Every structure is written in structure tokens, then in C-alpha cells.
């Protein structure tokens, strides 16, 4: 297992649309293991492959209190949505920035697990927010893009400055 470097907004690679995984093989299982380790170490509740510069449709999530319920979504699709909720979001690719985003309250998701088996589940609350946030990453979208342009520019300036200081 290995920790993977997480790329930070406004890195243009975050806007790459990820390709579907053709086959859940050992390479993908290794990626899932490394992503889970990276997510837990960060620490974060979700990570999309896009954030570690791998442009394939793989997500790891763990919204449990005890950090013992890993959810692996390969080629996820949100097949149904209803309601609305607003939640303050953060992102491992946008460190230190938190803001409120409006998303669907209930979703139905189908995906493959790390053994390549298809499964389906309903999600609401924080899990629904997290799945929508991570699927956005796979489509090249970062949560700050839901905010006003003024806020987006402020966040960009802040993060670019910080990268210069820490580089
Ligand atoms: Zn994120």
C-alpha cells in the first residue's frame, strides 16, 4: 500500500473527465487500496481517483464515525434523485475551504464493488452529499464551482498564494 499525492485546486488536471473502468482487475484493486489509505490518512470521508491524478471512475468513501465502513464505487451512476439539501462541504483538493452547496437529498446509486460485482443502494444525508461530491470529481467538477465567481476567484488566489509559500 502507498499514500498517493493529492492534487489541489486550481490544478487543471482536476477538470479531467474520468473514463469508465473497463475491468476490475488487480491494478484497480491496488488503486482502491492506495486510495483508501490516502483518504484515511488525510483524513477525509471521500476520495475520487481524479484527485490522485488517475482519470478512471473509482471512488472511496467512509462516512462512518469509527472509520471502519469502506464503500468502494467503481463506475458509479446516480440513477435517481429527489429532494434538496444544503450542506457545508470541504474537499481534500481545496484544503481549508468550506462552503455550503445545494444537492439532492436522496439518491439511488449503482456501481461495481472492488470485486467487480454490481450493487445498488439508496443514500441520504451526508452519504448522499459525499457520493454527489465525488461523482462530480469524476466528471471534472470541483465543489467550489457551485459558488459565486467572486468566491471562486478569492479561493483560487488564496490557494495559489499558499502553494507558493509552501512550495
Ligand atoms: Zn473533493
Short mmCIF file of C-alpha atoms and ligand atoms in Angstrom, two decimals:
data_model
loop_
_atom_site.label_atom_id
_atom_site.label_comp_id
_atom_site.label_asym_id
_atom_site.label_seq_id
_atom_site.Cartn_x
_atom_site.Cartn_y
_atom_site.Cartn_z
CA UNK A 1 0.00 0.00 0.00
CA UNK A 2 1.10 3.54 -0.62
CA UNK A 3 -0.04 7.06 0.03
CA UNK A 4 -0.86 8.91 -3.19
CA UNK A 5 -0.23 12.64 -3.66
CA UNK A 6 -3.49 14.64 -3.81
CA UNK A 7 -3.67 17.39 -6.42
CA UNK A 8 -5.01 20.76 -5.35
CA UNK A 9 -7.41 23.24 -6.93
CA UNK A 10 -6.92 25.17 -9.22
CA UNK A 11 -4.78 22.42 -10.85
CA UNK A 12 -6.31 21.94 -14.34
CA UNK A 13 -5.99 18.14 -14.02
CA UNK A 14 -8.96 18.30 -11.62
CA UNK A 15 -11.12 19.17 -14.62
CA UNK A 16 -10.37 15.94 -16.50
CA UNK A 17 -13.39 13.72 -17.14
CA UNK A 18 -12.57 10.21 -15.90
CA UNK A 19 -13.06 7.16 -18.14
CA UNK A 20 -15.07 4.11 -17.06
CA UNK A 21 -13.04 1.21 -15.65
CA UNK A 22 -13.02 -1.50 -18.33
CA UNK A 23 -12.13 -4.36 -16.00
CA UNK A 24 -11.88 -4.57 -12.21
CA UNK A 25 -8.52 -6.30 -12.09
CA UNK A 26 -5.56 -6.35 -9.72
CA UNK A 27 -4.42 -2.93 -10.92
CA UNK A 28 -7.77 -1.40 -9.93
CA UNK A 29 -7.80 -3.28 -6.62
CA UNK A 30 -4.34 -1.86 -5.88
CA UNK A 31 -5.59 1.63 -6.77
CA UNK A 32 -8.58 1.17 -4.42
CA UNK A 33 -6.27 0.09 -1.57
CA UNK A 34 -3.97 3.05 -2.09
CA UNK A 35 -6.88 5.48 -2.38
CA UNK A 36 -8.46 4.16 0.83
CA UNK A 37 -5.16 4.52 2.68
CA UNK A 38 -4.70 8.04 1.30
CA UNK A 39 -8.27 9.01 2.24
CA UNK A 40 -7.96 7.70 5.84
CA UNK A 41 -4.54 9.32 6.29
CA UNK A 42 -5.65 12.75 5.01
CA UNK A 43 -8.11 12.38 6.85
CA UNK A 44 -11.14 12.62 4.58
CA UNK A 45 -14.54 10.98 4.15
CA UNK A 46 -14.26 10.55 0.38
CA UNK A 47 -11.72 10.47 -2.42
CA UNK A 48 -12.12 10.27 -6.19
CA UNK A 49 -9.35 8.86 -8.41
CA UNK A 50 -9.27 12.23 -10.22
CA UNK A 51 -7.83 13.78 -7.05
CA UNK A 52 -4.79 11.47 -7.21
CA UNK A 53 -4.38 12.15 -10.95
CA UNK A 54 -5.84 8.80 -12.08
CA UNK A 55 -8.63 9.51 -14.56
CA UNK A 56 -10.72 6.38 -14.15
CA UNK A 57 -14.11 6.16 -12.42
CA UNK A 58 -13.15 4.97 -8.94
CA UNK A 59 -14.30 6.43 -5.60
CA UNK A 60 -13.62 5.52 -1.97
CA UNK A 61 -15.94 6.75 0.81
CA UNK A 62 -16.21 6.21 4.54
CA UNK A 63 -18.70 8.42 6.37
CA UNK A 64 -18.80 6.20 9.48
CA UNK A 65 -17.84 7.60 12.89
CA UNK A 66 -15.42 4.71 13.52
CA UNK A 67 -13.84 4.82 10.04
CA UNK A 68 -14.49 1.12 9.55
CA UNK A 69 -17.07 1.08 6.75
CA UNK A 70 -15.24 1.50 3.46
CA UNK A 71 -17.51 1.97 0.45
CA UNK A 72 -15.88 1.43 -2.94
CA UNK A 73 -17.71 2.71 -6.02
CA UNK A 74 -16.39 1.77 -9.45
CA UNK A 75 -18.20 3.24 -12.48
CA UNK A 76 -20.87 4.75 -10.19
CA UNK A 77 -24.08 6.11 -11.63
CA UNK A 78 -26.70 8.15 -9.84
CA UNK A 79 -29.90 6.68 -11.29
CA UNK A 80 -32.48 8.61 -9.26
CA UNK A 81 -32.54 11.87 -7.31
CA UNK A 82 -35.14 13.60 -5.17
CA UNK A 83 -35.44 16.49 -2.75
CA UNK A 84 -32.88 19.11 -1.86
CA UNK A 85 -30.41 19.60 0.98
CA UNK A 86 -27.79 22.17 1.80
CA UNK A 87 -24.63 21.06 3.49
CA UNK A 88 -21.28 22.66 4.26
CA UNK A 89 -18.67 20.88 2.16
CA UNK A 90 -14.92 20.71 2.16
CA UNK A 91 -12.53 18.89 -0.15
CA UNK A 92 -9.08 17.34 0.17
CA UNK A 93 -8.22 19.12 -3.09
CA UNK A 94 -9.33 22.50 -1.72
CA UNK A 95 -7.70 22.50 1.73
CA UNK A 96 -9.06 24.85 4.37
CA UNK A 97 -12.07 25.98 2.33
CA UNK A 98 -15.62 25.14 3.44
CA UNK A 99 -18.86 26.38 1.94
CA UNK A 100 -22.50 25.45 1.57
CA UNK A 101 -23.63 23.59 -1.58
CA UNK A 102 -27.17 22.62 -2.56
CA UNK A 103 -27.54 18.97 -3.65
CA UNK A 104 -30.17 16.25 -3.99
CA UNK A 105 -31.41 14.96 -0.62
CA UNK A 106 -31.99 11.34 -1.67
CA UNK A 107 -30.20 9.43 -4.42
CA UNK A 108 -30.10 5.92 -5.81
CA UNK A 109 -26.67 4.71 -6.90
CA UNK A 110 -25.48 1.71 -8.88
CA UNK A 111 -21.81 0.81 -9.05
CA UNK A 112 -19.35 -2.06 -9.09
CA UNK A 113 -17.56 -3.02 -5.88
CA UNK A 114 -13.85 -3.91 -5.63
CA UNK A 115 -14.66 -7.47 -6.75
CA UNK A 116 -16.36 -6.19 -9.89
CA UNK A 117 -19.88 -7.07 -8.67
CA UNK A 118 -22.72 -4.68 -9.44
CA UNK A 119 -24.73 -3.37 -6.49
CA UNK A 120 -27.33 -0.71 -5.85
CA UNK A 121 -28.14 1.40 -2.79
CA UNK A 122 -30.15 4.41 -1.65
CA UNK A 123 -28.41 7.22 0.18
CA UNK A 124 -29.44 10.36 2.02
CA UNK A 125 -27.80 12.83 4.41
CA UNK A 126 -24.01 13.05 4.44
CA UNK A 127 -23.58 9.88 2.34
CA UNK A 128 -25.73 11.34 -0.46
CA UNK A 129 -23.71 14.58 -0.32
CA UNK A 130 -20.43 12.69 -0.41
CA UNK A 131 -21.40 10.47 -3.37
CA UNK A 132 -22.56 13.51 -5.39
CA UNK A 133 -19.36 15.43 -4.50
CA UNK A 134 -17.13 12.51 -5.56
CA UNK A 135 -19.06 11.72 -8.77
CA UNK A 136 -18.63 15.41 -9.64
CA UNK A 137 -14.85 14.94 -9.31
CA UNK A 138 -15.01 12.10 -11.86
CA UNK A 139 -16.80 14.48 -14.21
CA UNK A 140 -14.09 17.10 -13.69
CA UNK A 141 -16.11 19.30 -11.35
CA UNK A 142 -14.88 20.70 -8.02
CA UNK A 143 -17.43 21.83 -5.39
CA UNK A 144 -16.24 25.44 -5.41
CA UNK A 145 -17.63 25.72 -8.96
CA UNK A 146 -21.12 25.86 -7.38
CA UNK A 147 -20.13 29.07 -5.57
CA UNK A 148 -20.25 32.62 -6.94
CA UNK A 149 -17.46 33.66 -9.32
CA UNK A 150 -16.32 36.18 -6.75
CA UNK A 151 -15.89 33.44 -4.15
CA UNK A 152 -14.20 31.13 -6.69
CA UNK A 153 -11.65 33.80 -7.54
CA UNK A 154 -10.96 34.50 -3.87
CA UNK A 155 -10.40 30.79 -3.23
CA UNK A 156 -8.08 30.50 -6.27
CA UNK A 157 -6.00 33.45 -5.14
CA UNK A 158 -5.76 32.08 -1.61
CA UNK A 159 -4.70 28.59 -2.70
CA UNK A 160 -2.19 29.81 -5.30
CA UNK A 161 -0.60 32.08 -2.70
CA UNK A 162 -0.46 29.25 -0.19
CA UNK A 163 1.10 26.89 -2.77
CA UNK A 164 3.82 29.46 -3.42
CA UNK A 165 4.56 29.76 0.28
CA UNK A 166 4.72 26.00 0.87
CA UNK A 167 6.45 25.04 -2.41
ZN1 LIG B 1 -13.49 16.75 -3.14
#
